Coordinates of C-alpha atoms and ligand atoms in Angstrom, one line a residue:
M16 CA -32.2 -9.4 -4.3
K17 CA -29.8 -7.2 -5.4
Y18 CA -26.2 -7.2 -3.1
K19 CA -23.7 -4.3 -3.5
T20 CA -20.3 -3.3 -1.8
L21 CA -20.5 -2.1 1.5
K22 CA -19.7 2.0 1.7
G23 CA -16.4 2.9 1.1
L24 CA -14.8 -0.3 -0.1
Q25 CA -13.9 -1.3 -3.8
D26 CA -14.2 -4.7 -5.8
I27 CA -10.5 -4.5 -7.6
L28 CA -11.4 -5.6 -11.1
P29 CA -9.2 -7.3 -13.7
P30 CA -8.1 -4.3 -16.3
E31 CA -6.9 -2.1 -13.2
I32 CA -4.9 -5.3 -11.4
A33 CA -2.2 -4.8 -13.8
A34 CA -1.0 -1.9 -12.1
W35 CA -2.0 -3.2 -8.5
H36 CA 1.0 -5.8 -9.8
H37 CA 3.3 -3.6 -11.3
I38 CA 3.7 -1.3 -7.8
E39 CA 3.6 -4.4 -6.2
N40 CA 6.9 -6.2 -7.5
K41 CA 8.9 -2.5 -7.7
A42 CA 8.2 -2.8 -3.7
R43 CA 9.4 -6.5 -3.9
D44 CA 12.1 -5.9 -5.9
I45 CA 13.4 -2.5 -3.9
F46 CA 12.7 -4.3 -0.6
R47 CA 15.2 -7.0 -1.4
N48 CA 17.9 -4.0 -1.6
Y49 CA 17.3 -2.7 1.1
G50 CA 17.3 -5.9 3.4
Y51 CA 13.9 -5.8 3.7
Q52 CA 11.9 -9.6 4.7
E53 CA 8.0 -10.1 4.0
I54 CA 6.0 -10.5 7.3
R55 CA 2.4 -11.8 6.7
L56 CA 0.4 -10.4 10.0
P57 CA -3.4 -11.4 11.0
I58 CA -6.2 -9.0 9.6
L59 CA -7.9 -9.2 13.2
E60 CA -6.5 -8.1 16.7
A61 CA -7.0 -8.0 19.8
T62 CA -8.9 -4.0 19.9
D63 CA -6.2 -3.6 23.1
V64 CA -3.1 -3.6 20.5
F65 CA -4.8 -0.4 18.5
I66 CA -5.9 1.7 21.9
R67 CA -2.5 1.1 23.5
S68 CA -0.5 2.6 20.4
I69 CA -2.2 4.4 18.4
G70 CA -3.8 6.4 21.4
E71 CA -7.0 6.5 23.2
T72 CA -7.7 10.0 22.1
S73 CA -6.6 9.7 18.6
D74 CA -9.6 9.8 15.9
I75 CA -8.6 5.9 14.5
V76 CA -9.2 5.0 18.1
E77 CA -12.2 7.3 18.9
K78 CA -14.1 6.7 15.6
E79 CA -12.8 4.8 13.3
M80 CA -12.1 1.8 14.1
Y81 CA -14.4 -1.5 13.1
T82 CA -14.4 -3.3 16.4
F83 CA -17.2 -5.9 17.7
Q84 CA -17.5 -8.4 20.0
D85 CA -16.3 -12.3 18.6
K86 CA -18.0 -16.0 19.3
G87 CA -16.4 -15.9 22.4
G88 CA -17.0 -12.5 24.0
R89 CA -13.7 -11.4 23.2
S90 CA -13.1 -7.0 22.0
V91 CA -11.2 -7.6 18.3
T92 CA -10.9 -4.9 15.6
L93 CA -9.6 -5.3 12.4
R94 CA -6.7 -3.8 11.9
P95 CA -6.4 0.3 10.8
E96 CA -3.4 0.3 10.2
G97 CA -0.5 -2.0 10.3
T98 CA 2.6 -0.5 12.4
A99 CA 0.6 -2.0 16.1
S100 CA 0.0 -5.3 14.6
F101 CA 3.6 -5.6 13.2
V102 CA 4.7 -5.0 16.9
R103 CA 2.5 -6.8 18.4
A104 CA 4.4 -10.4 16.4
Y105 CA 7.7 -9.0 16.8
V106 CA 7.5 -8.5 20.5
E107 CA 5.3 -11.8 20.6
H108 CA 8.0 -13.8 18.5
H109 CA 11.1 -11.8 20.1
L110 CA 12.1 -11.2 16.8
Y111 CA 14.4 -8.1 18.9
N112 CA 16.7 -10.8 19.1
D113 CA 17.9 -11.0 16.0
P114 CA 21.0 -9.0 14.8
S115 CA 19.7 -5.4 14.2
P116 CA 18.9 -3.5 12.4
Q117 CA 15.5 -6.7 11.6
K118 CA 13.8 -5.0 8.5
F119 CA 10.4 -5.9 7.8
Y120 CA 7.9 -5.1 4.9
Y121 CA 3.8 -5.8 4.8
L122 CA 1.2 -5.6 2.2
G123 CA -2.9 -5.9 2.6
P124 CA -5.8 -4.2 3.7
M125 CA -6.5 -2.0 6.7
F126 CA -10.1 -0.9 8.0
R127 CA -11.1 2.9 9.3
Y128 CA -14.5 3.7 8.9
E129 CA -13.8 7.4 8.0
R130 CA -16.6 9.2 5.6
P131 CA -15.7 7.9 2.3
Q132 CA -14.1 10.4 -0.4
A133 CA -12.2 10.5 -3.2
F134 CA -9.1 8.5 -2.2
R135 CA -10.3 7.9 0.7
Y136 CA -11.9 4.4 1.8
R137 CA -13.0 2.0 4.3
Q138 CA -10.6 -0.5 3.2
F139 CA -7.3 0.4 1.6
Y140 CA -4.4 -1.6 1.4
Q141 CA -1.1 -0.7 2.5
I142 CA 2.4 -1.6 1.8
G143 CA 4.6 -0.9 4.8
A144 CA 8.1 -1.2 5.9
E145 CA 9.7 -1.2 9.6
A146 CA 13.1 -1.5 10.2
M147 CA 13.6 -2.2 14.1
G148 CA 16.9 -1.9 16.4
I149 CA 18.7 0.4 15.5
D150 CA 18.3 4.5 16.4
D151 CA 20.5 6.1 14.6
P152 CA 19.4 8.6 12.0
K153 CA 21.2 7.5 9.1
L154 CA 18.4 4.6 9.1
D155 CA 15.8 7.5 9.1
A156 CA 17.6 8.4 6.1
E157 CA 18.0 5.3 4.8
I158 CA 14.0 4.5 5.1
I159 CA 13.1 7.6 3.5
A160 CA 15.3 7.4 0.4
M161 CA 14.3 3.6 -0.3
L162 CA 10.6 4.8 -0.1
S163 CA 11.5 8.3 -2.6
K164 CA 13.2 5.6 -4.9
L165 CA 10.1 3.0 -4.9
L166 CA 7.7 5.7 -5.6
H167 CA 9.6 7.0 -8.3
S168 CA 10.4 3.5 -10.0
I169 CA 6.5 3.4 -9.6
G170 CA 6.5 6.5 -11.9
L171 CA 5.4 8.8 -9.7
A172 CA 6.3 12.2 -10.1
G173 CA 5.5 15.6 -8.8
L174 CA 6.0 14.6 -5.4
N175 CA 6.8 16.2 -1.8
F176 CA 8.6 15.0 1.0
E177 CA 7.8 17.0 4.1
V178 CA 9.6 16.1 7.8
T179 CA 9.6 17.0 11.0
S180 CA 10.5 15.7 14.3
I181 CA 7.5 15.3 17.6
G182 CA 10.2 15.3 20.2
C183 CA 10.9 12.7 22.8
K184 CA 9.6 11.7 25.9
K185 CA 12.0 14.1 27.9
C186 CA 11.1 16.8 25.9
R187 CA 7.3 16.4 25.2
P188 CA 6.0 17.3 28.5
D189 CA 7.6 21.0 27.5
Y190 CA 6.0 21.5 24.8
R191 CA 2.6 20.3 26.6
T192 CA 2.9 23.1 29.0
A193 CA 3.4 25.5 26.1
L194 CA 1.3 24.0 23.4
K195 CA -1.7 24.5 26.4
S196 CA -1.5 27.4 27.5
F197 CA -1.7 28.9 24.1
L198 CA -4.8 27.0 23.7
G199 CA -6.2 27.3 27.1
G200 CA -7.1 30.9 26.7
K201 CA -9.3 30.1 23.8
L202 CA -10.4 26.6 24.2
D203 CA -14.2 27.8 24.0
T204 CA -13.8 28.3 20.1
F205 CA -12.8 24.5 19.7
C206 CA -14.8 21.9 19.1
G207 CA -16.1 19.5 21.7
D208 CA -13.5 16.8 21.6
C209 CA -10.8 18.9 21.2
Q210 CA -12.0 20.6 24.3
R211 CA -12.1 17.3 26.2
R212 CA -8.6 16.3 24.5
Y213 CA -7.3 19.3 25.8
D214 CA -6.8 17.7 29.5
A215 CA -6.7 14.3 27.7
N216 CA -3.6 15.1 25.3
P217 CA -3.3 18.4 23.9
L218 CA -1.2 17.7 21.0
R219 CA -3.8 15.8 19.0
I220 CA -6.0 18.8 19.0
L221 CA -3.5 19.9 16.5
D222 CA -5.0 17.0 14.2
C223 CA -8.5 18.0 14.2
K224 CA -10.0 18.0 11.0
V225 CA -12.9 20.6 11.8
P226 CA -12.4 24.4 10.0
S227 CA -13.2 26.2 13.1
C228 CA -10.7 24.7 15.2
I229 CA -7.7 24.8 12.7
E230 CA -8.2 28.5 12.2
S231 CA -8.5 28.7 16.1
R232 CA -5.2 26.7 16.4
K233 CA -3.3 29.2 13.9
G234 CA 0.0 30.1 15.8
S235 CA 0.6 27.7 18.2
P236 CA 4.2 26.9 19.3
P237 CA 5.4 24.9 16.7
V238 CA 7.3 22.0 18.2
L239 CA 10.2 22.1 16.6
D240 CA 11.0 25.1 18.8
Y241 CA 10.8 22.4 22.2
L242 CA 13.0 20.4 21.3
C243 CA 15.7 18.4 23.3
G244 CA 19.6 18.4 22.7
E245 CA 19.1 15.1 21.1
C246 CA 16.2 15.2 19.6
R247 CA 17.5 18.4 17.8
D248 CA 21.1 16.9 16.8
H249 CA 19.0 13.7 15.7
F250 CA 16.7 15.6 13.4
E251 CA 19.4 17.8 11.7
S252 CA 21.9 14.8 11.0
L253 CA 18.3 13.0 9.7
R254 CA 18.3 16.5 7.2
G255 CA 22.3 15.8 6.1
Y256 CA 21.7 12.3 5.6
L257 CA 18.7 12.9 3.4
D258 CA 21.0 15.8 1.3
V259 CA 23.8 13.3 1.0
L260 CA 21.0 10.7 -0.5
N261 CA 19.9 13.3 -2.3
V262 CA 16.2 13.7 -0.9
P263 CA 15.3 16.8 -1.3
H264 CA 12.9 18.2 1.7
T265 CA 11.2 19.9 3.4
V266 CA 10.8 20.6 7.0
N267 CA 7.1 21.2 7.8
P268 CA 6.9 22.2 11.8
N269 CA 3.2 21.6 11.5
L270 CA 3.0 18.0 10.4
V271 CA 0.8 16.1 12.8
R272 CA 0.4 11.9 12.4
G273 CA -2.3 11.0 13.4
L274 CA -1.0 8.3 15.5
D275 CA 0.3 8.8 18.9
Y276 CA 3.4 6.6 18.8
Y277 CA 5.4 8.5 17.0
T278 CA 8.6 9.9 18.9
K279 CA 11.5 12.4 16.9
T280 CA 11.2 12.0 13.0
A281 CA 8.1 11.9 11.1
F282 CA 7.4 12.6 7.7
E283 CA 4.5 12.1 5.0
V284 CA 4.7 12.3 1.0
S285 CA 2.1 14.0 -0.8
S286 CA 1.3 14.1 -4.6
E287 CA 0.5 17.3 -6.4
N288 CA -1.9 15.6 -8.7
L289 CA -4.4 13.8 -5.5
G290 CA -6.8 16.5 -4.4
S291 CA -7.0 17.2 -0.6
Q292 CA -6.3 13.2 0.6
S293 CA -2.6 14.1 -1.1
A294 CA -0.6 11.8 0.7
V295 CA 0.5 8.9 -0.8
A296 CA 2.7 7.5 2.1
A297 CA 4.0 8.2 5.6
G298 CA 6.0 7.0 8.4
G299 CA 8.1 7.9 11.2
R300 CA 9.9 6.6 14.4
Y301 CA 8.0 4.4 17.3
D302 CA 11.2 3.7 19.5
S303 CA 9.1 3.6 22.6
M304 CA 6.1 0.7 21.4
V305 CA 8.1 -2.3 21.8
A306 CA 8.9 -1.8 25.4
E307 CA 5.1 -0.7 25.8
F308 CA 4.5 -4.3 24.0
G309 CA 6.2 -5.6 26.7
G310 CA 9.7 -5.9 24.8
P311 CA 13.0 -4.7 25.9
S312 CA 13.3 -1.1 24.8
T313 CA 13.9 -1.1 21.1
P314 CA 13.7 1.9 19.1
G315 CA 11.7 1.2 15.6
I316 CA 11.0 3.2 12.3
G317 CA 8.8 2.8 9.2
F318 CA 6.1 4.0 6.8
A319 CA 3.3 2.9 5.1
M320 CA 2.0 4.1 1.4
G321 CA -1.9 4.0 0.6
M322 CA -2.1 2.0 -3.2
E323 CA -5.3 3.5 -3.9
R324 CA -3.9 7.4 -4.2
I325 CA -0.8 5.7 -6.4
I326 CA -3.1 3.5 -8.6
P327 CA -5.2 6.3 -10.2
L328 CA -2.0 8.6 -10.9
I329 CA -0.1 5.8 -12.9
Q330 CA -2.6 3.6 -14.2
D331 CA -2.0 5.4 -17.6
S332 CA 0.8 4.3 -17.8
V333 CA 0.9 1.3 -16.9
S334 CA 0.0 -1.3 -20.2
K335 CA -3.3 -3.6 -19.5
A336 CA -3.5 -6.5 -18.8
T337 CA -2.9 -8.5 -22.4
G338 CA -5.1 -11.0 -23.6
P339 CA -3.8 -15.2 -24.2
D340 CA -0.9 -15.8 -26.8
L341 CA -2.8 -18.3 -28.4
L342 CA -6.7 -18.6 -29.5
F343 CA -7.8 -22.0 -31.7
C344 CA -10.9 -21.1 -33.4
P345 CA -12.4 -24.7 -34.0
L346 CA -14.8 -24.8 -36.7
G347 CA -17.0 -28.6 -35.6
D348 CA -16.4 -31.0 -33.6
K349 CA -13.2 -32.7 -34.7
A350 CA -11.7 -29.9 -34.9
S351 CA -12.9 -28.7 -31.2
E352 CA -11.3 -31.6 -30.0
K353 CA -8.3 -31.5 -31.8
A354 CA -8.0 -27.9 -30.2
F355 CA -8.8 -28.9 -26.4
V356 CA -5.7 -31.3 -26.9
L357 CA -3.3 -28.7 -28.5
T358 CA -4.2 -25.8 -26.1
E359 CA -3.3 -28.2 -22.8
Q360 CA -0.3 -29.4 -24.5
L361 CA 0.3 -25.3 -25.2
R362 CA -0.3 -24.4 -21.8
A363 CA 2.5 -27.1 -20.5
M364 CA 5.4 -25.9 -22.6
G365 CA 4.2 -22.0 -20.9
I366 CA 2.3 -20.8 -23.8
W367 CA -1.4 -18.4 -22.3
G368 CA -3.4 -20.7 -24.6
E369 CA -7.4 -20.8 -24.9
M370 CA -9.8 -21.8 -27.4
N371 CA -13.2 -21.1 -28.6
H372 CA -15.7 -23.1 -27.1
E373 CA -18.7 -22.0 -28.5
S374 CA -19.4 -23.4 -32.0
A375 CA -19.8 -20.3 -34.3
S376 CA -19.1 -18.8 -37.3
M377 CA -15.6 -18.2 -38.3
R378 CA -16.1 -14.4 -38.6
S379 CA -17.5 -14.3 -35.2
Q380 CA -14.9 -16.6 -33.6
M381 CA -12.6 -13.4 -35.2
R382 CA -14.3 -11.0 -33.9
K383 CA -14.1 -12.6 -30.3
A384 CA -10.1 -13.1 -30.6
N385 CA -9.9 -9.1 -31.4
R386 CA -12.3 -8.0 -28.2
I387 CA -10.0 -10.5 -25.9
G388 CA -6.6 -9.1 -27.3
A389 CA -5.4 -12.8 -28.0
K390 CA -1.8 -12.0 -30.1
N391 CA -2.3 -15.4 -32.5
V392 CA -5.0 -16.7 -34.0
I393 CA -5.5 -21.0 -35.0
V394 CA -8.5 -21.1 -37.4
L395 CA -8.5 -24.9 -36.9
G396 CA -11.5 -26.4 -39.9
E397 CA -11.8 -30.1 -41.4
D398 CA -9.2 -29.3 -44.0
E399 CA -6.7 -28.1 -41.8
I400 CA -7.1 -31.3 -39.7
G401 CA -6.7 -33.4 -43.0
K402 CA -3.7 -31.7 -44.6
G403 CA -1.8 -31.6 -40.7
E404 CA -1.1 -28.2 -41.8
I405 CA -2.6 -25.0 -39.9
T406 CA -1.2 -21.1 -40.8
I407 CA -1.2 -19.1 -37.1
K408 CA -1.6 -15.6 -37.5
N409 CA -0.2 -13.1 -35.9
M410 CA -2.8 -10.3 -34.7
T411 CA -0.5 -7.1 -34.3
D412 CA 1.4 -7.1 -37.1
G413 CA -1.1 -9.4 -39.6
N414 CA 1.3 -11.9 -41.0
S415 CA 0.7 -15.5 -41.1
I416 CA 2.9 -18.6 -40.9
K417 CA 2.4 -22.2 -41.7
S418 CA 2.9 -24.7 -39.5
S419 CA 2.4 -28.5 -39.0
L420 CA -0.3 -29.3 -35.8
V421 CA 2.2 -30.7 -33.9
A422 CA 2.8 -28.6 -30.8
S423 CA 6.2 -28.5 -30.3
D424 CA 6.2 -26.8 -34.0
I425 CA 3.3 -24.3 -32.7
F426 CA 5.2 -23.3 -29.9
K427 CA 8.5 -22.2 -32.0
I428 CA 6.8 -20.0 -33.9
I429 CA 4.2 -18.8 -30.9
S430 CA 7.3 -18.4 -28.6
Q431 CA 8.5 -15.7 -31.0
H432 CA 5.7 -13.9 -31.1
K433 CA 4.0 -13.5 -27.6
Ligands
HAM1908 P1 -1.2 6.5 7.6 O1 -0.6 7.7 7.6 O2 -2.3 6.5 9.2 O3 -0.5 5.6 8.1 O4 -1.3 5.7 6.7 C1 -0.1 5.9 5.6 C2 -1.2 5.6 3.8 O5 -2.0 5.4 3.8 C3 -1.8 7.3 4.1 O6 -0.5 8.7 3.9 C4 -2.3 7.1 2.8 O7 -1.8 6.9 1.6 C5 -2.9 5.9 3.3 N1 -4.3 5.7 3.6 C6 -4.5 5.5 5.0 N2 -5.9 6.0 5.6 C7 -6.6 6.0 4.2 C8 -8.1 5.9 3.6 N3 -9.0 6.0 4.4 N4 -8.3 5.3 2.3 C9 -7.1 5.7 1.3 N5 -5.6 5.3 1.4 C10 -5.6 5.6 3.1 C11 0.1 4.5 8.9 O8 -1.3 4.0 8.9 C12 0.6 4.1 9.6 N6 1.1 2.7 10.1 C13 2.4 4.2 8.8 C14 3.8 4.0 9.8 C15 4.5 2.8 9.4 N7 4.2 4.4 11.0 C16 5.4 3.9 11.0 N8 5.9 2.8 10.4

C-alpha cells in the first residue's frame, strides 16, 4: 500500500529547512528587541473558543474548521488561527495582571479546510504576535513597524502595507444600517451565503469571494466614512505614528478581514510576487475579545504571518543546508574502528563529524564526500594508521594539510576551515 500526505498538507524536507530557520531566528531576535515572549499553545481547543471569537458567520467557522468529537463526546477543533487560543490562555492564566503591555509571540501550525492552491494550504504555519492592555495608537504603529522590520530583515522586498479602521461597537451599528440599505435593493444578485448573512452579519458580505458578489457590492459605503470620533482620531494618530516610524503604507478602505473579532485598526501586508494569494501577514486590534472570554475589559492588537508564503520569496537567497565539517573515509576494518572513535571525539569538541560506514573504494568515497557537501575529508588507510599521520583535504579550496592522528590536532585544523 502507498501512503501520501493528505490534500493541502505538505512535508517540509531538509533542503528547505534552512529558510524556515532563517525566518524563525530573525523573528526571535526582533521579538526580543521589542519585549515579546514566546507562548506555546495547544493545537486543539474546545470548538466554542473559535466560534465565539472568529464569528459564526465567518468562512472559517462556517466552512473551514477541522472539528470533531473526541472520545469523551466533546466538540474540539484544530486551531484555524492563533489569536482565539491565545486570548483563551490569556484569560485562563490571568495574564492581564502583569504590567501592561503584555507582549507574546507564537509559532506553529494552523488548520483550515480551504480549497488548496498555490500558497494556500490546509495545514500552514504562522508566526504571530499579540500585545495586550494598551489602546494607544502608538502601540498599533509599533507592532506594524516591528512587522515591517521583521519582513525586511528576512529579506522580503516589494511589500505593500495597507491599513484601515473598521470601527468599534459604538460606530458599527450606523455602518451596518448604511450597508444594509445599500445591499438590500439587490440582495437577489448575491449568493445564498450572502443572503443568509444579510441579517445575521452583513459585514461578512464584504468578504465573500464569489465573483458575482464582488461585482454586486461595488460602490458599497466605505466603513471609514462611518467612524465615530474616537475611532477616527485613533486611525489618524496611527497613520501619523507610522510616518514617524518611517513605515510607508496606504489606506485601503475596502480591506476586509475574515475574522469577526476586529475593532478599529486592521492591516494587511501583501507581496507583489505572490499572485492571487498575496497576503504574507495580517492583523488588527481586538478590544472586546478578552471581555467576551470572561476576562476584564482589555484591549489587544496583533498579527500573524504565513510561513509558506514567505519561504518561496526568500528560498533562493538563503544558503542551503551544508554538509558535515569533516568526513572520514576509512579503507578497511582497522581504519573504520579508528575513524569511529575519532569521529565521536571530534563531535564532543563541537565539530560536525561523519564517517563512511560502507567499505568502498577511495574514488567512490570521494564521490560521496562531494555529494553530501563535506567541507573536509580524511582518507584513513593502513598506511596512515601505521605512521600516525594523516592528510586533511579541504574540499572548498582543494588544499591539503598534514596532521597527527590525534583528535585535538585534527580539531585545530578543522575549526579553522569549517
Ligand atoms: P489571517 O489573515 O487569517 O489572520 O492569517 C494571517 C496570515 O496567515 C495570512 O496573511 C497568510 O499569510 C497566512 N494564511 C492564512 N491562511 C492560509 C492558508 N490557508 N495557507 C497558507 N497561509 C495562510 C489571522 O490568522 C489572525 N489570527 C492574525 C491576527 C493576530 N490578528 C490579530 N492577531
